[in-house]
Short mmCIF file of C-alpha atoms in Angstrom, two decimals:
data_model
loop_
_atom_site.label_atom_id
_atom_site.label_comp_id
_atom_site.label_asym_id
_atom_site.label_seq_id
_atom_site.Cartn_x
_atom_site.Cartn_y
_atom_site.Cartn_z
CA UNK N 1 26.32 -19.66 -1.61
CA UNK N 2 26.63 -15.80 -2.50
CA UNK N 3 25.80 -13.46 -0.22
CA UNK N 4 22.42 -11.45 -0.33
CA UNK N 5 21.49 -8.09 1.03
CA UNK N 6 18.35 -9.40 3.25
CA UNK N 7 15.91 -6.88 3.87
CA UNK N 8 13.91 -7.68 7.65
CA UNK N 9 12.31 -5.36 9.86
CA UNK N 10 13.82 -4.35 13.63
CA UNK N 11 11.14 -6.13 15.21
CA UNK N 12 11.90 -9.43 13.36
CA UNK N 13 13.86 -11.71 16.29
CA UNK N 14 17.56 -12.69 15.52
CA UNK N 15 16.06 -16.20 16.03
CA UNK N 16 13.84 -15.65 12.70
CA UNK N 17 16.74 -14.30 10.76
CA UNK N 18 18.96 -16.78 11.85
CA UNK N 19 16.09 -19.52 10.92
CA UNK N 20 15.84 -17.89 7.11
CA UNK N 21 19.23 -17.80 6.48
CA UNK N 22 19.68 -21.04 7.27
CA UNK N 23 16.65 -22.19 4.82
CA UNK N 24 18.40 -20.24 2.82
CA UNK N 25 21.51 -22.85 2.95
CA UNK N 26 20.00 -25.68 2.89
CA UNK N 27 17.74 -24.90 -0.69
CA UNK N 28 20.99 -23.46 -1.89
CA UNK N 29 22.25 -26.88 -1.60
CA UNK N 30 18.96 -29.00 -2.55
CA UNK N 31 18.49 -26.48 -5.91
CA UNK N 32 21.60 -25.41 -7.14
CA UNK N 33 20.39 -22.65 -9.64
CA UNK N 34 20.90 -22.93 -13.34
CA UNK N 35 23.81 -20.73 -15.01
CA UNK N 36 21.12 -19.30 -17.40
CA UNK N 37 17.36 -18.47 -17.18
CA UNK N 38 15.58 -20.13 -19.33
CA UNK N 39 14.65 -18.01 -22.20
CA UNK N 40 11.19 -18.06 -23.55
CA UNK N 41 8.39 -15.35 -25.14
CA UNK N 42 6.41 -14.31 -22.64
CA UNK N 43 3.05 -13.66 -23.85
CA UNK N 44 1.20 -14.30 -19.65
CA UNK N 45 2.43 -12.38 -16.54
CA UNK N 46 0.75 -13.06 -13.51
CA UNK N 47 2.02 -10.62 -10.75
CA UNK N 48 1.47 -11.16 -6.99
CA UNK N 49 0.94 -8.82 -4.15
CA UNK N 50 -0.26 -10.80 -1.81
CA UNK N 51 -0.41 -7.98 1.30
CA UNK N 52 -2.53 -5.53 2.32
CA UNK N 53 -4.12 -2.52 0.36
CA UNK N 54 -1.66 0.41 0.77
CA UNK N 55 1.14 -1.88 -1.11
CA UNK N 56 -1.07 -2.29 -3.72
CA UNK N 57 -2.14 0.53 -4.63
CA UNK N 58 1.69 2.08 -5.02
CA UNK N 59 1.91 -0.68 -7.36
CA UNK N 60 -0.97 0.53 -9.50
CA UNK N 61 1.23 3.23 -11.59
CA UNK N 62 3.82 0.61 -12.60
CA UNK N 63 1.13 -1.81 -13.67
CA UNK N 64 -0.72 0.95 -15.99
CA UNK N 65 3.14 1.76 -17.12
CA UNK N 66 3.18 -2.20 -17.84
CA UNK N 67 0.27 -2.16 -19.92
CA UNK N 68 1.38 0.55 -21.58
CA UNK N 69 4.14 -0.55 -22.91
CA UNK N 70 4.13 -4.18 -23.15
CA UNK N 71 1.54 -6.19 -25.40
CA UNK N 72 1.25 -8.65 -22.10
CA UNK N 73 -1.78 -10.39 -20.78
CA UNK N 74 -1.93 -9.14 -16.83
CA UNK N 75 -3.16 -11.39 -14.33
CA UNK N 76 -3.08 -9.05 -10.99
CA UNK N 77 -2.70 -11.70 -7.81
CA UNK N 78 -4.68 -10.38 -4.89
CA UNK N 79 -5.53 -10.76 -1.38
CA UNK N 80 -9.94 -10.95 -0.85
CA UNK N 81 -9.53 -7.81 1.02
CA UNK N 82 -8.24 -6.06 -1.97
CA UNK N 83 -10.23 -7.65 -5.11
CA UNK N 84 -13.19 -5.01 -5.45
CA UNK N 85 -10.10 -2.57 -5.77
CA UNK N 86 -8.62 -4.81 -8.24
CA UNK N 87 -11.39 -6.39 -10.02
CA UNK N 88 -12.38 -2.58 -11.03
CA UNK N 89 -8.72 -1.81 -12.67
CA UNK N 90 -9.59 -0.96 -16.52
CA UNK N 91 -5.83 -1.57 -17.62
CA UNK N 92 -6.04 -4.81 -15.69
CA UNK N 93 -6.85 -8.04 -18.02
CA UNK N 94 -7.82 -10.67 -14.96
CA UNK N 95 -7.56 -10.61 -11.55
CA UNK N 96 -7.56 -13.72 -9.40
CA UNK N 97 -7.72 -14.20 -5.28
CA UNK N 98 -4.72 -15.78 -3.41
CA UNK N 99 -5.48 -15.16 0.30
CA UNK N 100 -1.55 -16.05 2.28
CA UNK N 101 -2.15 -17.10 6.01
CA UNK N 102 0.42 -15.04 6.83
CA UNK N 103 -0.82 -12.17 5.68
CA UNK N 104 -4.54 -12.18 6.81
CA UNK N 105 -5.58 -9.42 9.34
CA UNK N 106 -7.99 -10.47 11.54
CA UNK N 107 -9.54 -13.28 9.93
CA UNK N 108 -8.49 -17.15 9.95
CA UNK N 109 -7.31 -18.44 6.29
CA UNK N 110 -6.25 -22.06 5.99
CA UNK N 111 -3.23 -22.83 4.36
CA UNK N 112 -5.48 -25.83 2.20
CA UNK N 113 -7.42 -23.01 0.85
CA UNK N 114 -4.43 -20.44 -0.08
CA UNK N 115 -2.92 -23.52 -1.96
CA UNK N 116 -5.85 -24.72 -4.14
CA UNK N 117 -5.70 -21.00 -4.89
CA UNK N 118 -2.13 -20.83 -5.76
CA UNK N 119 -3.04 -24.11 -7.84
CA UNK N 120 -5.01 -22.23 -10.39
CA UNK N 121 -2.22 -19.54 -11.42
CA UNK N 122 -1.14 -19.76 -14.91
CA UNK N 123 1.45 -17.89 -16.68
CA UNK N 124 4.36 -17.57 -19.00
CA UNK N 125 5.93 -15.52 -16.11
CA UNK N 126 5.24 -15.15 -12.22
CA UNK N 127 6.86 -11.96 -10.71
CA UNK N 128 5.82 -11.86 -6.96
CA UNK N 129 6.74 -8.33 -6.05
CA UNK N 130 7.18 -9.15 -2.01
CA UNK N 131 10.32 -10.67 -1.39
CA UNK N 132 9.73 -13.13 1.16
CA UNK N 133 10.53 -16.34 1.48
CA UNK N 134 7.02 -18.05 2.11
CA UNK N 135 5.45 -16.60 -0.73
CA UNK N 136 8.96 -18.15 -3.14
CA UNK N 137 8.90 -21.22 -1.63
CA UNK N 138 4.43 -21.87 -2.11
CA UNK N 139 4.42 -19.79 -5.27
CA UNK N 140 7.25 -21.72 -6.42
CA UNK N 141 5.85 -24.92 -5.31
CA UNK N 142 1.70 -24.56 -6.04
CA UNK N 143 1.58 -22.37 -9.54
CA UNK N 144 2.22 -23.17 -12.86
CA UNK N 145 4.55 -21.14 -14.65
CA UNK N 146 7.59 -21.36 -17.25
CA UNK N 147 9.54 -18.41 -15.34
CA UNK N 148 9.11 -17.58 -11.29
CA UNK N 149 10.94 -14.12 -10.76
CA UNK N 150 11.12 -11.80 -7.92
CA UNK N 151 13.40 -10.97 -4.88
CA UNK N 152 15.70 -12.63 -2.26
CA UNK N 153 15.69 -10.29 0.11
CA UNK N 154 13.39 -12.10 2.69
CA UNK N 155 14.65 -14.98 1.51
CA UNK N 156 14.27 -18.08 -0.73
CA UNK N 157 16.77 -17.10 -3.77
CA UNK N 158 17.00 -21.18 -4.76
CA UNK N 159 13.80 -21.70 -6.01
CA UNK N 160 13.79 -18.53 -8.09
CA UNK N 161 14.44 -18.75 -11.49
CA UNK N 162 15.22 -14.69 -11.98
CA UNK N 163 16.48 -12.89 -9.06
CA UNK N 164 15.68 -9.63 -9.36
CA UNK N 165 17.61 -6.84 -7.79
CA UNK N 166 16.22 -5.06 -5.16
CA UNK N 167 16.20 -1.15 -4.74
CA UNK N 168 17.01 -0.67 -1.04
CA UNK N 169 15.77 2.12 0.50
CA UNK N 170 13.78 3.43 -2.79
CA UNK N 171 10.41 4.19 -2.75
CA UNK N 172 8.09 1.51 -3.11
CA UNK N 173 6.34 2.60 -6.40
CA UNK N 174 9.51 1.74 -7.97
CA UNK N 175 9.50 -2.11 -6.66
CA UNK N 176 8.79 -3.07 -10.63
CA UNK N 177 11.39 -0.99 -12.11
CA UNK N 178 13.41 -4.45 -12.76
CA UNK N 179 10.93 -6.48 -14.07
CA UNK N 180 10.93 -3.66 -17.11
CA UNK N 181 14.73 -4.13 -17.54
CA UNK N 182 14.26 -7.91 -17.11
CA UNK N 183 11.21 -7.47 -20.16
CA UNK N 184 13.22 -4.29 -21.82
CA UNK N 185 11.11 -1.88 -21.12
CA UNK N 186 11.61 1.68 -21.98
CA UNK N 187 12.43 4.19 -19.31
CA UNK N 188 9.00 5.88 -18.58
CA UNK N 189 7.72 8.33 -16.19
CA UNK N 190 5.22 7.35 -13.73
CA UNK N 191 3.47 10.06 -13.74
CA UNK N 192 3.21 10.61 -17.48
CA UNK N 193 1.85 6.91 -17.34
CA UNK N 194 -0.98 7.85 -14.60
CA UNK N 195 -4.67 9.92 -14.26
CA UNK N 196 -6.55 10.10 -11.21
CA UNK N 197 -9.71 8.80 -13.95
CA UNK N 198 -7.22 4.78 -13.14
CA UNK N 199 -8.25 4.91 -10.10
CA UNK N 200 -12.05 3.21 -9.75
CA UNK N 201 -14.66 4.19 -7.44
CA UNK N 202 -18.58 3.65 -7.11
CA UNK N 203 -20.93 7.08 -7.09
CA UNK N 204 -22.45 8.24 -4.36
CA UNK N 205 -26.00 8.96 -5.32
CA UNK N 206 -28.85 11.25 -3.80
CA UNK N 207 -25.72 13.18 -1.73
CA UNK N 208 -24.96 16.59 -3.17
CA UNK N 209 -21.34 17.10 -1.94
CA UNK N 210 -19.80 20.72 -1.86
CA UNK N 211 -17.27 21.75 -4.03
CA UNK N 212 -14.66 22.26 -1.33
CA UNK N 213 -13.83 19.88 1.44
CA UNK N 214 -11.51 18.09 3.59
CA UNK N 215 -11.71 13.99 3.91
CA UNK N 216 -9.98 13.05 7.12
CA UNK N 217 -9.68 9.65 7.60
CA UNK N 218 -9.20 8.27 10.77
CA UNK N 219 -7.80 4.62 10.68
CA UNK N 220 -4.78 3.01 9.98
CA UNK N 221 -4.12 -1.21 9.76
CA UNK N 222 -1.77 -1.00 12.68
CA UNK N 223 -2.29 0.35 16.64
CA UNK N 224 1.41 1.78 16.42
CA UNK N 225 0.14 4.24 13.30
CA UNK N 226 -2.98 5.48 15.16
CA UNK N 227 -3.10 9.27 16.68
CA UNK N 228 -6.45 9.19 18.70
CA UNK N 229 -10.22 10.20 17.65
CA UNK N 230 -9.81 12.69 20.39
CA UNK N 231 -6.62 14.66 18.41
CA UNK N 232 -8.82 14.75 15.01
CA UNK N 233 -11.75 15.61 17.07
CA UNK N 234 -9.73 18.41 18.03
CA UNK N 235 -8.24 18.75 15.28
CA UNK N 236 -11.61 18.59 12.88
CA UNK N 237 -13.71 21.04 15.16
CA UNK N 238 -10.66 24.20 14.61
CA UNK N 239 -11.13 23.96 10.53
CA UNK N 240 -14.85 22.91 10.50
CA UNK N 241 -15.96 26.58 10.75
CA UNK N 242 -14.17 27.32 7.45
CA UNK N 243 -14.25 24.53 5.42
CA UNK N 244 -17.19 21.12 5.47
CA UNK N 245 -15.72 18.10 7.01
CA UNK N 246 -16.05 14.98 6.17
CA UNK N 247 -14.77 12.05 7.97
CA UNK N 248 -14.09 8.49 7.43
CA UNK N 249 -13.33 5.28 8.39
CA UNK N 250 -14.28 1.66 9.84
CA UNK N 251 -16.88 1.11 12.47
CA UNK N 252 -13.89 -0.23 14.75
CA UNK N 253 -12.38 3.32 13.95
CA UNK N 254 -14.34 5.42 16.66
CA UNK N 255 -16.56 4.00 19.46
CA UNK N 256 -20.13 5.15 19.66
CA UNK N 257 -19.43 7.72 21.74
CA UNK N 258 -16.79 9.42 19.71
CA UNK N 259 -18.65 9.28 16.09
CA UNK N 260 -21.94 11.16 18.13
CA UNK N 261 -19.48 13.95 19.16
CA UNK N 262 -17.91 13.53 15.77
CA UNK N 263 -21.53 14.29 14.41
CA UNK N 264 -22.52 17.13 16.48
CA UNK N 265 -19.91 19.51 15.49
CA UNK N 266 -21.33 21.88 12.60
CA UNK N 267 -20.43 21.24 9.21
CA UNK N 268 -18.88 18.49 9.78
CA UNK N 269 -20.22 14.81 7.60
CA UNK N 270 -19.76 11.65 9.65
CA UNK N 271 -19.31 9.00 7.21
CA UNK N 272 -17.87 5.70 9.33
CA UNK N 273 -18.81 2.69 8.24
CA UNK N 274 -21.50 3.74 5.82
CA UNK N 275 -20.20 3.49 2.88
CA UNK N 276 -18.50 0.65 1.23
CA UNK N 277 -14.51 1.15 0.26
CA UNK N 278 -15.36 2.13 -3.57
CA UNK N 279 -17.95 4.68 -2.21
CA UNK N 280 -15.75 5.72 -0.28
CA UNK N 281 -12.84 6.48 -2.94
CA UNK N 282 -15.24 8.57 -4.48
CA UNK N 283 -15.30 11.15 -2.18
CA UNK N 284 -11.58 10.81 -2.30
CA UNK N 285 -11.93 11.67 -5.59
CA UNK N 286 -14.03 15.07 -5.07
CA UNK N 287 -12.20 16.49 -2.27
CA UNK N 288 -9.66 19.60 -2.03
CA UNK N 289 -7.53 18.08 0.91
CA UNK N 290 -7.27 15.03 2.95
CA UNK N 291 -5.85 14.55 6.01
CA UNK N 292 -5.23 11.26 7.87
CA UNK N 293 -2.42 7.96 8.86
CA UNK N 294 0.02 5.84 7.32
CA UNK N 295 -2.53 3.87 5.77
CA UNK N 296 -4.22 2.72 2.34
CA UNK N 297 -6.58 5.88 2.26
CA UNK N 298 -3.80 8.50 2.38
CA UNK N 299 -2.02 6.27 -0.77
CA UNK N 300 -5.37 6.49 -2.50
CA UNK N 301 -5.80 10.19 -1.96
CA UNK N 302 -2.46 10.56 -3.24
CA UNK N 303 -3.22 8.34 -6.61
CA UNK N 304 -6.08 10.57 -7.24
CA UNK N 305 -3.55 13.71 -7.41
CA UNK N 306 -5.20 15.17 -4.05
CA UNK N 307 -2.99 17.46 -1.97
CA UNK N 308 -2.14 14.93 1.19
CA UNK N 309 -1.45 15.46 4.81
CA UNK N 310 0.10 12.09 6.36
CA UNK N 311 0.21 11.36 10.29
CA UNK N 312 3.49 8.86 9.64
CA UNK N 313 4.36 7.08 12.59
CA UNK N 314 7.49 5.65 13.26
CA UNK N 315 6.58 2.23 11.98
CA UNK N 316 8.39 1.75 8.41
CA UNK N 317 10.36 3.78 6.86
CA UNK N 318 8.91 6.76 5.00
CA UNK N 319 11.00 7.32 2.22
CA UNK N 320 10.12 3.88 1.19
CA UNK N 321 6.73 3.75 2.19
CA UNK N 322 5.27 7.55 2.32
CA UNK N 323 2.29 8.37 -0.65
CA UNK N 324 3.92 9.14 -4.12
CA UNK N 325 4.37 12.35 -5.14
CA UNK N 326 2.97 13.49 -8.78
CA UNK N 327 4.09 16.99 -8.39
CA UNK N 328 6.03 19.45 -5.93
CA UNK N 329 3.89 19.61 -2.03
CA UNK N 330 1.65 17.19 -3.43
CA UNK N 331 2.42 15.14 0.02
CA UNK N 332 3.23 16.41 3.08
CA UNK N 333 4.73 14.02 6.04
CA UNK N 334 4.45 14.79 9.03
CA UNK N 335 6.94 12.78 11.47
CA UNK N 336 8.61 12.99 14.66
CA UNK N 337 11.91 11.48 14.74
CA UNK N 338 12.32 8.93 17.35
CA UNK N 339 15.23 6.73 18.81
CA UNK N 340 12.95 3.53 18.34
CA UNK N 341 12.26 4.01 14.85
CA UNK N 342 15.67 3.13 13.62
CA UNK N 343 14.92 5.46 10.32
CA UNK N 344 14.25 2.38 8.53
CA UNK N 345 11.24 1.94 10.91
CA UNK N 346 10.63 -0.15 13.99
CA UNK N 347 8.20 -2.55 12.27
CA UNK N 348 5.67 -2.30 15.34
CA UNK N 349 2.32 -2.79 14.54
CA UNK N 350 1.57 -2.70 18.15
CA UNK N 351 3.56 -0.66 20.34
CA UNK N 352 2.85 -0.35 24.21
CA UNK N 353 4.05 3.31 24.03
CA UNK N 354 3.61 5.17 20.76
CA UNK N 355 5.77 7.95 21.69
CA UNK N 356 6.29 9.07 17.71
CA UNK N 357 2.47 9.41 17.59
CA UNK N 358 1.30 10.81 20.86
CA UNK N 359 4.06 13.44 20.16
CA UNK N 360 2.35 15.06 16.81
CA UNK N 361 -0.22 17.44 18.39
CA UNK N 362 -3.20 18.99 17.09
CA UNK N 363 -2.04 22.47 16.89
CA UNK N 364 0.88 21.32 14.48
CA UNK N 365 -1.61 20.05 12.03
CA UNK N 366 -4.50 22.16 12.45
CA UNK N 367 -1.64 25.31 11.25
CA UNK N 368 -1.02 22.73 8.28
CA UNK N 369 -4.64 22.44 7.58
CA UNK N 370 -5.31 26.35 7.70
CA UNK N 371 -2.48 27.27 5.79
CA UNK N 372 -3.25 25.13 2.99
CA UNK N 373 -6.54 26.77 3.23
CA UNK N 374 -5.53 30.41 3.05
CA UNK N 375 -2.86 29.50 0.38
CA UNK N 376 -5.92 28.22 -1.32
CA UNK N 377 -8.08 31.27 -1.08
CA UNK N 378 -4.91 33.96 -1.82
CA UNK N 379 -4.55 31.35 -5.32
CA UNK N 380 -7.94 32.45 -6.86
#
């Protein structure tokens, strides 16, 4: 068995890592890999991204690049959580829904349904960008394809027809670069492929937005990445005297009392739980500045090429997962280095201490917002 440079979060137990490696050895014995991958004409490509909204958003410039450079029919395979966004992408030919039970958050998904969804996927080439043993095995067994390409960094080397080189510690927007090489597509900078108009949205009618305003998004999918409504409220109070503030999030992001307090602040519009995700994206499209956490909405704001301030936890590697910069100083990352983030990120969804977020104080965030506003005024 060849030596594999695995990619595991620090919170993955040694027992689980050992189990993955043992399964890899068994698969390598049962399924000896051919000397050469099959060579066939490729017309249809299914790209599977079964994880969460931020993972999908960060792929979009690369997906647009494929459509610009290659005459392929692209079927984007996503979770039902991401279908609403994916189905509105004008540069994608088709979208399929596949819900992996091990990626589901807050809901139960049956393996029977998961397998039946996979059986509907058919393409000349299936490419999975996750590098996950579970993805690799299920996609191998239950999709119809001529070539299965992907990464072996989470296990499943033997089930892949084409193992692509994984860019360890590179920004996640480059995740499809090895696929471009495999397809012999020319090198083109992602920034030149992407326009804010490529992001879908749904217009909000009957509301007149100010010419300049800030969006503050309260939520993050993992509790370890949250900052606390109290901190956001203090920050919003300090800047709302100078510029209107729109507060976004879902109902779970704030209590009724917290929402009432936010709504009582002059010059603040609370939109928590009021709009759909596509309508919320319309608000981002028109804002001047975005403040949020390590979440899908911070990535969406960056894809709109807005100025973004993101409060980044120690759960993930910021060099890999921070929002993408389309221009200098577009994204400002506020992060407290702590011993337990291991630089690579601790990988925890829940943290009892949450010290990396507790050590980010409102006064610092307020100062950053004020500096941006002052710079914006002086540029006129």
